Tab-separated table of C-alpha atoms and ligand atoms in Angstrom:
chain	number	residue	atom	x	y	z
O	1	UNK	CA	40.529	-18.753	-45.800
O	2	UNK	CA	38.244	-16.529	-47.552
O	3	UNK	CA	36.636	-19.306	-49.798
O	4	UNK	CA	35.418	-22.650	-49.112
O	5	UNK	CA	38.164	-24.289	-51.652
O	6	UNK	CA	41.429	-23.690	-52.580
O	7	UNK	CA	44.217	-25.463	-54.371
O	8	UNK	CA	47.403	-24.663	-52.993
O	9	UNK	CA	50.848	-24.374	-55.278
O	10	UNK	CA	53.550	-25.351	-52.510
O	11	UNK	CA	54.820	-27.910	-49.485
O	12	UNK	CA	52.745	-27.358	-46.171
O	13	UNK	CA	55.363	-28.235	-44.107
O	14	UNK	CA	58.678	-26.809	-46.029
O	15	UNK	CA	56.577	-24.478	-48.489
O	16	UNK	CA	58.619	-26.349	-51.246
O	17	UNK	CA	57.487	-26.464	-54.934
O	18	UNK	CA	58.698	-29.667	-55.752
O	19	UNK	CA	55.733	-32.076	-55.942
O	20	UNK	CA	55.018	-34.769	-57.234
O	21	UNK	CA	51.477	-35.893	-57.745
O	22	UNK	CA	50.346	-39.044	-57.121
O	23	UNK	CA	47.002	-39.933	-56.708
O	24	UNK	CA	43.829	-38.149	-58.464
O	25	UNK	CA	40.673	-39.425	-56.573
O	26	UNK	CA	38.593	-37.019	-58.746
O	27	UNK	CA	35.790	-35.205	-57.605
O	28	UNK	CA	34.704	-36.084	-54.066
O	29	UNK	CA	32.188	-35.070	-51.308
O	30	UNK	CA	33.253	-34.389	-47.823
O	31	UNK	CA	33.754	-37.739	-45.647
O	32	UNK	CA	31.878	-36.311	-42.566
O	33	UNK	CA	29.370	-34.557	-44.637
O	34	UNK	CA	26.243	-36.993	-43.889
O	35	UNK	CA	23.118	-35.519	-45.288
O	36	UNK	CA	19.260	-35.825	-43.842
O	37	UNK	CA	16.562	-36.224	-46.213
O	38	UNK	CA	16.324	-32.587	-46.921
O	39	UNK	CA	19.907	-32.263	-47.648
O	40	UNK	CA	19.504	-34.810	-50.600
O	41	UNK	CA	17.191	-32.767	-52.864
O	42	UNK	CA	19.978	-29.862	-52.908
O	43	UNK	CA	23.087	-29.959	-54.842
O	44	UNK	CA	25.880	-31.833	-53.114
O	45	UNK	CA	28.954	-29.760	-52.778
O	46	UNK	CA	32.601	-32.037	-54.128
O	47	UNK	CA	36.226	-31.077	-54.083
O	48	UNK	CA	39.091	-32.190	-56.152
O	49	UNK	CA	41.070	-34.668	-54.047
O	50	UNK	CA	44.676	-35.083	-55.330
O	51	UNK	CA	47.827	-36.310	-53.828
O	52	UNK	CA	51.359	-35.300	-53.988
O	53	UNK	CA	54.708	-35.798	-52.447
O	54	UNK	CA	56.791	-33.031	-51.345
O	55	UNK	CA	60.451	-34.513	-53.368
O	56	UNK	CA	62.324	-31.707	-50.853
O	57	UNK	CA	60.801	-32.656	-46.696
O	58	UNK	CA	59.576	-36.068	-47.541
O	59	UNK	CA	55.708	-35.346	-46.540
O	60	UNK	CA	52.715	-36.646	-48.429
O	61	UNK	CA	50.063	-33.910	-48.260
O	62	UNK	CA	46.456	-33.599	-50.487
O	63	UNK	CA	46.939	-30.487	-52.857
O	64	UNK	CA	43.125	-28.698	-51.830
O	65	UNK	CA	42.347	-27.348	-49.490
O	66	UNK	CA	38.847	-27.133	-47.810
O	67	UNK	CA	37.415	-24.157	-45.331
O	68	UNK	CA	38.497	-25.596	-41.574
O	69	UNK	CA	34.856	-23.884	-40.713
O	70	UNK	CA	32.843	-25.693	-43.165
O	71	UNK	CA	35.255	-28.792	-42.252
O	72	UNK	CA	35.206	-28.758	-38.122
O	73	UNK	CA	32.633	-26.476	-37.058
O	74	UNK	CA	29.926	-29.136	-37.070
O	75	UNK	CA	31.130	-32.785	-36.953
O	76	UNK	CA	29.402	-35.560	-37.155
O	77	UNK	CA	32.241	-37.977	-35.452
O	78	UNK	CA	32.365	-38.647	-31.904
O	79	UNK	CA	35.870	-40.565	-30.403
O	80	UNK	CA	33.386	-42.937	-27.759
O	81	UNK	CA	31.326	-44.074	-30.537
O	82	UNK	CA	34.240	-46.120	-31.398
O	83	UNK	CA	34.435	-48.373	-28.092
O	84	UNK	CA	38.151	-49.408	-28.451
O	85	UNK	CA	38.809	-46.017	-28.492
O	86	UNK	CA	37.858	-45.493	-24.656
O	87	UNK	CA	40.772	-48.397	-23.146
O	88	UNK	CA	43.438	-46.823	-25.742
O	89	UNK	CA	42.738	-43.240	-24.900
O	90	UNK	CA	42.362	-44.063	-20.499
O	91	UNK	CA	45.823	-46.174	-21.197
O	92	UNK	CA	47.467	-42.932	-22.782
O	93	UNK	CA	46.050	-40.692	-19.802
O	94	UNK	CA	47.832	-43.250	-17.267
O	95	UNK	CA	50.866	-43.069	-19.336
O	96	UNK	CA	51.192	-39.577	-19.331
O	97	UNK	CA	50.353	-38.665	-16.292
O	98	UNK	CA	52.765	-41.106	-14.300
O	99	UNK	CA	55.682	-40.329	-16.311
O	100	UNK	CA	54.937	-36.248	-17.233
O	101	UNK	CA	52.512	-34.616	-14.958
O	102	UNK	CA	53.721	-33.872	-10.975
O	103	UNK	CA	51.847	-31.489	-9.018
O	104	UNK	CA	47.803	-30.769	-9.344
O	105	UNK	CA	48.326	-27.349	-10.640
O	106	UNK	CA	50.315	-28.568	-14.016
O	107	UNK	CA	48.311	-27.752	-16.887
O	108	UNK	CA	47.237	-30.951	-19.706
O	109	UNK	CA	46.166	-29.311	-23.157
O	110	UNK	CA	44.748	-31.857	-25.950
O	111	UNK	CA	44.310	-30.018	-29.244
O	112	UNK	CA	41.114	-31.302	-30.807
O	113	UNK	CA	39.686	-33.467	-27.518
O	114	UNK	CA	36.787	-34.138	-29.665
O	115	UNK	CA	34.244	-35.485	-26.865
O	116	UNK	CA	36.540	-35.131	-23.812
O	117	UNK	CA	37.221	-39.156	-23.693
O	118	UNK	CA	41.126	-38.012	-23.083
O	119	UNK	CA	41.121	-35.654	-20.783
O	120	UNK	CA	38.197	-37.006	-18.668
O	121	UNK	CA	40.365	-39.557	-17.442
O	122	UNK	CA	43.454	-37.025	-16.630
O	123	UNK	CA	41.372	-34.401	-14.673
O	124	UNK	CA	41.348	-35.701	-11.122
O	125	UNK	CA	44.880	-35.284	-11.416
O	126	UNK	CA	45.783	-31.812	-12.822
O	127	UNK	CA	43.934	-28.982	-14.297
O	128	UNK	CA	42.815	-29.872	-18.050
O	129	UNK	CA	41.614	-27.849	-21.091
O	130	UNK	CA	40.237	-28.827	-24.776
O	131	UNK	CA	40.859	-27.201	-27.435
O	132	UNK	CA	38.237	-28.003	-30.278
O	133	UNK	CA	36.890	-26.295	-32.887
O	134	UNK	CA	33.359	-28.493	-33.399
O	135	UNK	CA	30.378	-26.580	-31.381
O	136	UNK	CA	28.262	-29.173	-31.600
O	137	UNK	CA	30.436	-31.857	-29.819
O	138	UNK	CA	31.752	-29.554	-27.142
O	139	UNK	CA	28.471	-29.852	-25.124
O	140	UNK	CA	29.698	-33.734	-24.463
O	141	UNK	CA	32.961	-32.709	-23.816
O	142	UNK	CA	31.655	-30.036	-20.842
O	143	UNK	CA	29.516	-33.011	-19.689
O	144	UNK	CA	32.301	-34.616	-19.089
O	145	UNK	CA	33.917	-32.068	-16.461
O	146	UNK	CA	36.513	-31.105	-19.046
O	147	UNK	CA	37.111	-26.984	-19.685
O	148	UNK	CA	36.602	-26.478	-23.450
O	149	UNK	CA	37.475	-24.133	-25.709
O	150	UNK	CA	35.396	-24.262	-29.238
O	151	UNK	CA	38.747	-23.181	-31.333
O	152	UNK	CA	40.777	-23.600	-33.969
O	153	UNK	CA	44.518	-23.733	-32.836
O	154	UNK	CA	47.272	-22.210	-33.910
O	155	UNK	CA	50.083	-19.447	-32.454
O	156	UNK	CA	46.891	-16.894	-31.921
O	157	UNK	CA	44.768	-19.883	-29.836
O	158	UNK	CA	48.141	-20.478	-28.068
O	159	UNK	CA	48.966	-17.007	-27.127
O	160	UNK	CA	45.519	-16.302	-25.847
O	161	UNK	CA	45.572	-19.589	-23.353
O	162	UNK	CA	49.388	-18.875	-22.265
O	163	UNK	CA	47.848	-15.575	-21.431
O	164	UNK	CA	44.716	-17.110	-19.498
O	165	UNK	CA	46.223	-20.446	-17.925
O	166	UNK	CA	50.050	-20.464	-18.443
O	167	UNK	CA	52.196	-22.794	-19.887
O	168	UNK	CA	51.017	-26.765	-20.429
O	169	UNK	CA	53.379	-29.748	-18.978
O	170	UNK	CA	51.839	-31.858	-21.525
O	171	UNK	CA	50.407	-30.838	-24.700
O	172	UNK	CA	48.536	-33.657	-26.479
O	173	UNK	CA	47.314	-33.800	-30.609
O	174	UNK	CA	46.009	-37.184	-31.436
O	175	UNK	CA	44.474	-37.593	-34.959
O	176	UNK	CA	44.608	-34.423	-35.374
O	177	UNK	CA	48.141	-32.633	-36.519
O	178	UNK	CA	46.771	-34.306	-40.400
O	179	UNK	CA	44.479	-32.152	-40.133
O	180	UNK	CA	45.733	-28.555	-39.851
O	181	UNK	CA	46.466	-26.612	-42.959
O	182	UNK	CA	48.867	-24.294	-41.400
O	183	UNK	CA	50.674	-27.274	-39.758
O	184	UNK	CA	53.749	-25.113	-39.233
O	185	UNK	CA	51.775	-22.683	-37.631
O	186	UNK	CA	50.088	-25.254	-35.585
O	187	UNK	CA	53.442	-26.979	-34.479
O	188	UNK	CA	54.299	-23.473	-33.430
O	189	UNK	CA	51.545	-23.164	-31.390
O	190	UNK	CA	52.153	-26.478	-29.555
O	191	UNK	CA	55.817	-25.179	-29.209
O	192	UNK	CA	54.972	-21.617	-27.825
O	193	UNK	CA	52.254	-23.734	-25.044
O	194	UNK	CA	55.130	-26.403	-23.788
O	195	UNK	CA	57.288	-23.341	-22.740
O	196	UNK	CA	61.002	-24.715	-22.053
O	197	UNK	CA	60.653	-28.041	-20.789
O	198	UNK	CA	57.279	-29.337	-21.111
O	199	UNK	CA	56.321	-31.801	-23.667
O	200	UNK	CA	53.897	-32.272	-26.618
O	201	UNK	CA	52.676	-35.836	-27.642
O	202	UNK	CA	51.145	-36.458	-31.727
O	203	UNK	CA	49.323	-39.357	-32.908
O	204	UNK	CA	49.247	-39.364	-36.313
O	205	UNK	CA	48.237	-42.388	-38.614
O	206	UNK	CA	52.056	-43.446	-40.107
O	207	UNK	CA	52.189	-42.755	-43.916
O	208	UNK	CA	54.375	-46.149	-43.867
O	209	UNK	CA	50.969	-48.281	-43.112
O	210	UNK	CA	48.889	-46.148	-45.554
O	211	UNK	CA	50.721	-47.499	-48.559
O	212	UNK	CA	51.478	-50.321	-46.661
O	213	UNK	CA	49.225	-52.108	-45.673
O	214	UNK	CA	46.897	-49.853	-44.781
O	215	UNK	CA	44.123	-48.367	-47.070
O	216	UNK	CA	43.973	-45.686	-49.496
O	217	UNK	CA	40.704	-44.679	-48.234
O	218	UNK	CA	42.605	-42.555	-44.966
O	219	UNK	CA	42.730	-39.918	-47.730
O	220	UNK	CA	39.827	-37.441	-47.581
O	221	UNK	CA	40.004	-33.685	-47.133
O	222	UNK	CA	39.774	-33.792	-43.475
O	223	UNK	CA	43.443	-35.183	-44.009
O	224	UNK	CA	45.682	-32.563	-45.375
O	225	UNK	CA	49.092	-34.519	-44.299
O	226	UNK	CA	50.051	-38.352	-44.397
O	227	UNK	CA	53.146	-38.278	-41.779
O	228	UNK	CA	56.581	-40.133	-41.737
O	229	UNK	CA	58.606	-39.777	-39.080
O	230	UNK	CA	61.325	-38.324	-41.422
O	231	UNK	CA	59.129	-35.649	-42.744
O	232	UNK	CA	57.821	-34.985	-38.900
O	233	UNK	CA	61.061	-34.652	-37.488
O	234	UNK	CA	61.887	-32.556	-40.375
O	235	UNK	CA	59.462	-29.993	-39.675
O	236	UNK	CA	59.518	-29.887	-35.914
O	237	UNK	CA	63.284	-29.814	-36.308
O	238	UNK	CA	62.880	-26.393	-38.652
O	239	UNK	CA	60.901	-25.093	-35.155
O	240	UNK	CA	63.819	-25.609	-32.381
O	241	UNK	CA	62.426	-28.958	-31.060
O	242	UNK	CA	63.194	-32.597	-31.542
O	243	UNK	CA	61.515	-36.046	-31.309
O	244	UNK	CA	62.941	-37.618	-28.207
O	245	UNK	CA	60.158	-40.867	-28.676
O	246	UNK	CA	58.453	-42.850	-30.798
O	247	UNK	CA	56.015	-45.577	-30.730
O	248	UNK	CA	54.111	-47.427	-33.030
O	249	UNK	CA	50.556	-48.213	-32.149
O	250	UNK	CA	47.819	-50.524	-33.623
O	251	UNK	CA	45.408	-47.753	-34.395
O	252	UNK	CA	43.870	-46.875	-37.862
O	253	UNK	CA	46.018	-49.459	-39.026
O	254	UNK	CA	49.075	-48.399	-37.346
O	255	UNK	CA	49.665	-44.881	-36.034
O	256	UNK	CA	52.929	-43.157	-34.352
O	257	UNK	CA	52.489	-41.329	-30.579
O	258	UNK	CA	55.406	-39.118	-31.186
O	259	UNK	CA	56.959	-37.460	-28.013
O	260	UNK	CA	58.704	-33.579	-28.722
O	261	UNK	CA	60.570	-31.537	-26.886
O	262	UNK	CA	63.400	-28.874	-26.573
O	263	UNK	CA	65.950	-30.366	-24.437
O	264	UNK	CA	64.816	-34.115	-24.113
O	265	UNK	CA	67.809	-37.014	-25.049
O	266	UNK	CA	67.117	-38.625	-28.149
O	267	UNK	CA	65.925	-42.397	-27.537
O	268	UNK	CA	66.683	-45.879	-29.451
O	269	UNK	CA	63.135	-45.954	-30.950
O	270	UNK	CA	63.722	-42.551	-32.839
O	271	UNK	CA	66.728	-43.907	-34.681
O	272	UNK	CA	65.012	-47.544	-34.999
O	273	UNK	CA	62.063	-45.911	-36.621
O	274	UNK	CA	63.716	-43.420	-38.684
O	275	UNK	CA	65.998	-46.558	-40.654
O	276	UNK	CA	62.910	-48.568	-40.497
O	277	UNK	CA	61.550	-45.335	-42.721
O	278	UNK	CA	64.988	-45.247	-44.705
O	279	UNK	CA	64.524	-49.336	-46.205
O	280	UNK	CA	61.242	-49.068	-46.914
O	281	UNK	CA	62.358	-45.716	-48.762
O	282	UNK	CA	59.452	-43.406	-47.382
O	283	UNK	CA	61.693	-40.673	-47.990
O	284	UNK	CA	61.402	-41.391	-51.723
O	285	UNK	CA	58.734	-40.958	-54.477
O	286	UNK	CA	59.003	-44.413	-55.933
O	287	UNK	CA	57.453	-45.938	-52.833
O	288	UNK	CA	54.147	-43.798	-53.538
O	289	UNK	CA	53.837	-44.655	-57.192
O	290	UNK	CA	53.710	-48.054	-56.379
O	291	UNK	CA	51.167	-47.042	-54.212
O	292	UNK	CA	48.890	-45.524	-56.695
O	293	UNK	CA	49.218	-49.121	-58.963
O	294	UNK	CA	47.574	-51.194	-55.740
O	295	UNK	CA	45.022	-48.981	-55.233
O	296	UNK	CA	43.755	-49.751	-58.586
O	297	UNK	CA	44.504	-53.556	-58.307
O	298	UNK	CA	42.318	-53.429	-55.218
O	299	UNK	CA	39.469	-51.156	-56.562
O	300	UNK	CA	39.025	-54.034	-59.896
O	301	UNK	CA	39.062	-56.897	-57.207
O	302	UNK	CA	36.698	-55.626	-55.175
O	303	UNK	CA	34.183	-54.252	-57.334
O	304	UNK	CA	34.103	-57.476	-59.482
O	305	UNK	CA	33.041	-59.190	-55.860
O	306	UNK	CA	30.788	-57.513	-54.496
O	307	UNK	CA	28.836	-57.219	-58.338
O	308	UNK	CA	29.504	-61.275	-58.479
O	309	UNK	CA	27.617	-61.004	-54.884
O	310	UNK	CA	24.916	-58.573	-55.949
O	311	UNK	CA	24.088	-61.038	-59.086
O	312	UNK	CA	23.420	-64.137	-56.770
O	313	UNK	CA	21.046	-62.453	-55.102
O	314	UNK	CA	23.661	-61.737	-51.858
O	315	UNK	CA	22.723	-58.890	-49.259
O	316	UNK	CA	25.395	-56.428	-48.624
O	317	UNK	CA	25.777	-54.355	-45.896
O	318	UNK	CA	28.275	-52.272	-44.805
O	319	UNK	CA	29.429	-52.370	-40.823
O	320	UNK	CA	30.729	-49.130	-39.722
O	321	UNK	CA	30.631	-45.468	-41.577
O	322	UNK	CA	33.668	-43.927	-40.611
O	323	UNK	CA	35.033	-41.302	-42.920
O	324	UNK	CA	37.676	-43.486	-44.785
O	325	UNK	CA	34.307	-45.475	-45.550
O	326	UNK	CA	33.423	-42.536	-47.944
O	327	UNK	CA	36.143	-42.297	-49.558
O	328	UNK	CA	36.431	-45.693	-50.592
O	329	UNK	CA	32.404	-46.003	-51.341
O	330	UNK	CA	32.802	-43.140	-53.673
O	331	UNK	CA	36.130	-44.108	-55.385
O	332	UNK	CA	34.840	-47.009	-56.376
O	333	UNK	CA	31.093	-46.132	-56.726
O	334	UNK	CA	29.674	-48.486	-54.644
O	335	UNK	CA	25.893	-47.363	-54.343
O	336	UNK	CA	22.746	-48.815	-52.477
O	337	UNK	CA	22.049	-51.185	-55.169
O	338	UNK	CA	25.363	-52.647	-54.096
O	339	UNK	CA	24.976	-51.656	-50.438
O	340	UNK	CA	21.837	-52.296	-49.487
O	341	UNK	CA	22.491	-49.789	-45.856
O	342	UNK	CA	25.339	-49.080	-43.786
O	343	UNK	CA	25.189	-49.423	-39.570
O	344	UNK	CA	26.455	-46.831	-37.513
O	345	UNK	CA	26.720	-46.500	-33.708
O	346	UNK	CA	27.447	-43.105	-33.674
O	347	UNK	CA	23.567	-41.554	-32.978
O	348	UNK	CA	24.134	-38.263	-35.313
O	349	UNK	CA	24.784	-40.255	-38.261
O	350	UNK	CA	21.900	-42.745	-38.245
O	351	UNK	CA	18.852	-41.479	-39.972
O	352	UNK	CA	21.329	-39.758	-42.247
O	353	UNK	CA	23.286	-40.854	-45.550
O	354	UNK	CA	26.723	-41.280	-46.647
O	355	UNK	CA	28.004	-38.331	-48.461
O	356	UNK	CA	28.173	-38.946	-52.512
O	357	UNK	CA	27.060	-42.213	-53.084
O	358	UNK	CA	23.698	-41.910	-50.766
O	359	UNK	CA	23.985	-45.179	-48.741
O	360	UNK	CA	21.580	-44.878	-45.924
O	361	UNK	CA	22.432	-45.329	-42.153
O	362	UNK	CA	20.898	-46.816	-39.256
O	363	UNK	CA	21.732	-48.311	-35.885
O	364	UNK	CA	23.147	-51.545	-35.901
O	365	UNK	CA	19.999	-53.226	-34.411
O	366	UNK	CA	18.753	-53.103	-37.778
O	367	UNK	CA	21.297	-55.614	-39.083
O	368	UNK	CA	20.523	-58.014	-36.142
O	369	UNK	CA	16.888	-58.029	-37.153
O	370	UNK	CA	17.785	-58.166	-41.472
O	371	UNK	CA	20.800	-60.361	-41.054
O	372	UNK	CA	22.949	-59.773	-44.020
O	373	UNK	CA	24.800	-62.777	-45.461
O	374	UNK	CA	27.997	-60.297	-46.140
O	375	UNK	CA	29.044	-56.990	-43.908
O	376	UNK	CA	31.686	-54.855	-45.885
O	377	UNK	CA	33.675	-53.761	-42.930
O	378	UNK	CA	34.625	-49.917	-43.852
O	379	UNK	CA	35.344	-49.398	-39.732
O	380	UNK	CA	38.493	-52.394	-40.458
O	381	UNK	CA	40.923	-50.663	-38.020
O	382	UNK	CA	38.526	-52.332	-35.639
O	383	UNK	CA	37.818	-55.532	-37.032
O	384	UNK	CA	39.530	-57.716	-34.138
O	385	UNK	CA	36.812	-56.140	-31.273
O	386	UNK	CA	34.248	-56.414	-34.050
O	387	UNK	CA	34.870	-60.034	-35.241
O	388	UNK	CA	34.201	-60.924	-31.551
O	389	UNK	CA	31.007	-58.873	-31.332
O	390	UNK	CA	29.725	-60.157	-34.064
O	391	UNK	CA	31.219	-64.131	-33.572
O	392	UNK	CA	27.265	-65.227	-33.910
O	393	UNK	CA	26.912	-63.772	-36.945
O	394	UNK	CA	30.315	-65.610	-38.673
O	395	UNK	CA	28.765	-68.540	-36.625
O	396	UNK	CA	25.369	-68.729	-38.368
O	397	UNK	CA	27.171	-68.340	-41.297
O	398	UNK	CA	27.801	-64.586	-42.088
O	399	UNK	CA	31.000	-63.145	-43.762
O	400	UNK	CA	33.030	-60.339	-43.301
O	401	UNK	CA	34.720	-58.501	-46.517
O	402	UNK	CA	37.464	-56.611	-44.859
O	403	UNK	CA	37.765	-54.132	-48.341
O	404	UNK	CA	41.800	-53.027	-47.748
O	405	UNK	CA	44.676	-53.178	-48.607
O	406	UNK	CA	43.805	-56.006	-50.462
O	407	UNK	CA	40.136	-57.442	-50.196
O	408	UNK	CA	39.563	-60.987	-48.115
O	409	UNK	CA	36.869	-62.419	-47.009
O	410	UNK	CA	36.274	-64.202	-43.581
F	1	LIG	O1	41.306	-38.701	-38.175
F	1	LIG	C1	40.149	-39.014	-38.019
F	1	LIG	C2	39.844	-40.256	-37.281
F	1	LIG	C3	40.671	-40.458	-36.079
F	1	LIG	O2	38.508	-40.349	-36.942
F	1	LIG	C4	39.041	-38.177	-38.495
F	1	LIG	N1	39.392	-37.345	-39.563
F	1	LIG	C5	37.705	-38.798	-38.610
F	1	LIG	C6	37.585	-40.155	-37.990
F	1	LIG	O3	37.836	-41.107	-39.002
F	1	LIG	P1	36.890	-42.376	-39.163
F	1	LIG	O4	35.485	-41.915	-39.203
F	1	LIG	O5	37.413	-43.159	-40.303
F	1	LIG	O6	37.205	-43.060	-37.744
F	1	LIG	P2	36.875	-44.430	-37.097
F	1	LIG	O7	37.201	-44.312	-35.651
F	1	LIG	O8	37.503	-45.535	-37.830
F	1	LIG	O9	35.285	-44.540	-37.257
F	1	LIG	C7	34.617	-45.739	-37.031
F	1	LIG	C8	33.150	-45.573	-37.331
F	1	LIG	O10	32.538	-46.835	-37.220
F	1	LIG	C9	32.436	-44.630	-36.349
F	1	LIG	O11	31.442	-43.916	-37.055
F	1	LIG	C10	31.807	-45.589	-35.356
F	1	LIG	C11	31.543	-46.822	-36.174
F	1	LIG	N2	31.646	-48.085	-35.462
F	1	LIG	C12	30.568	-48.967	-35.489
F	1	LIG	O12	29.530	-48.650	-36.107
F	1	LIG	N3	30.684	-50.156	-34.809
F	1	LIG	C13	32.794	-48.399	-34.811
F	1	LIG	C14	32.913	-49.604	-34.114
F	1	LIG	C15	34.184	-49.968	-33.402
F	1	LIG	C16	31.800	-50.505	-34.125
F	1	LIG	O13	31.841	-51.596	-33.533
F	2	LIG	ZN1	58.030	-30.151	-48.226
């Protein structure tokens, strides 16, 4: 992409022309785009961020598009700052590597390995390689013993590594397949690097907890796609291979690890999840209109709260700022007279400040010297190992506003 911005006119997945829009978030900065002190006395640059619904392959998709480089080249989110992360990611190594890989010289490929937390765990047992296109986080991912490769992938990227390593038993893509533009291209890829009988493995945040009862605030430009399983199976169907497994996991709300291959039999939980998909009609545009109505519900709610909060004298802070954090912060212009700061554990983003609406972020020691009476918890896909970090807080009296699908406080 020539440009840093484009709007595109058709489907990503079936290159379809039948969408349906159905969200207009307006004018938004980038949700990893944290800025120093420097940064704020320039311009900010903002994107449109609209979403629509593909009426012919079922997938949910945002209609503009972003320059990957300006995107993923430098990114300011780290999968170890996120401690849950580490047990969920060595569980999916053991998994794996029981049931797929057999001899030392089989080769494990995760697409977008981020910080090597994945693959660290697998490489006693076969050879390993990363494929991720952020420079700046590849250094921890080397540290880690794990071969990178600072990339974008696609066919090309998988062409080149067939041509250097050979063909992968496993091919992993967690969090990341929502965030390829040419997804067809990049299913491709993953199809070209599994040869005949290996097998490629997607996590993907499931579109059925987004307007479920997950958050709205998963939607940022980073996220081009919002899966189903129908509109997944669609697509890798269109490429020669088939979903032989599926599992729903408790992460980001509730995500799919979806298991493809070319010759696999088809199992139970394929054909539970699909007419799961069928009754709550995710293969239908009503379901996401609805969608569009809580959003706004939500946004009044909460607003009127945390300005009830603000007017009797209340400090806010919020706990946590992930990316969905900005989204939501700037939808509903929630600014440091609301917020008073945001903490982070991830070191690259303290010191900085949220993109748009300027909240500034520090470690979370600072909130354990200035208690807050209420933390607005934007990290909420982690607020079970957070509520028992923090049980002293809730103890002495502190609350938690958990801010989707529908605000509550505990
Ligand atoms: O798809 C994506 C997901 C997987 O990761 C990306 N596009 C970007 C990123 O999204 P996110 O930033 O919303 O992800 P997390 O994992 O929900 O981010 C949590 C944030 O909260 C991190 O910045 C770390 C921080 N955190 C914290 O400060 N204290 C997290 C925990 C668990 C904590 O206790
Ligand atoms: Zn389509």
């Amino acid at each position: 992409m020539e440009k840093n911005f484009i709007k595109k006119n058709s489907c990503s997945s079936c290159g379809g022309k039948n969408l349906i829009q159905i969200l207009d978030l307006g004018m938004m900065p980038l949700a990893n785009a944290f800025l120093n002190e420097e940064e704020l006395k320039s311009e900010e640059k903002k994107f449109p961020l609209t979403v629509a619904f593909c009426n012919d392959c079922a997938l949910l998709q945002i209609m503009d598009l972003v320059n990957p480089s300006v995107l993923f080249k430098e990114y300011d989110y780290i999968t170890s700052a996120s401690a849950p992360l580490i047990p969920h990611f060595e569980g999916m190594a053991r998994i794996l590597t029981n049931e797929f890989i057999k001899s030392k010289n089989d080769l494990f490929v995760d697409v977008g390995g981020n910080d090597g937390t994945l693959l660290a765990a697998i490489k006693d047992n076969c050879r390993v390689l990363n494929i991720d296109p952020a420079e700046n986080i590849a250094p921890l991912s080397r540290e880690r013993g794990v071969e990178t490769l600072s990339d974008f992938f696609g066919t090309e990227t998988a062409k080149n590594v067939i041509e250097k390593y050979g063909s992968a038993k496993v091919v992993t893509a967690n969090n990341v397949f929502a965030h390829i533009a040419d997804i067809r291209d990049a299913f491709a890829g993953a199809g070209m690097l599994i040869g005949e009988d290996g097998i490629l493995v997607v996590e993907v945040h499931w579109v059925g907890n987004l307007i479920g009862d997950g958050g709205f605030d998963q939607i940022y430009h980073e996220h081009l796609c919002y899966w189903s399983l129908t509109a997944l199976k669609n697509l890798v169907n269109s490429l020669g291979m088939d979903v032989f497994r599926v599992d729903l996991i408790p992460f980001h709300g509730q995500s799919m690890r979806v298991f493809i291959s070319r010759n696999r039999p088809v199992e139970n939980s394929v054909l539970d999840l699909l007419k799961k998909e069928k009754e709550i009609q995710l293969d239908k545009k009503e379901a996401f209109l609805n969608f569009r109505e809580k959003v706004e519900k939500n946004k009044k709610i909460l607003v009127n709260t945390l300005n009830d909060l603000k007017k009797n004298g209340k400090k806010v802070v919020a706990y946590g700022a992930p990316a969905k954090g900005n989204t939501l912060l700037n939808y509903f212009e929630l600014t440091p007279e609301i917020i008073d700061y945001a903490t982070d554990t991830t070191p690259m983003k303290q010191g900085k400040f949220t993109p748009g609406v300027h909240i500034p972020v520090f470690s979370p020691e600072k909130a354990k010297k200035e208690v807050p009476d209420y933390f607005l918890l934007l990290a909420w896909n982690y607020a079970d190992a957070i509520m028992k970090n923090e049980d002293e807080f809730r103890k002495n009296g502190g609350k938690f506003i958990i801010p989707v699908p529908e605000m509550w406080i505990v």
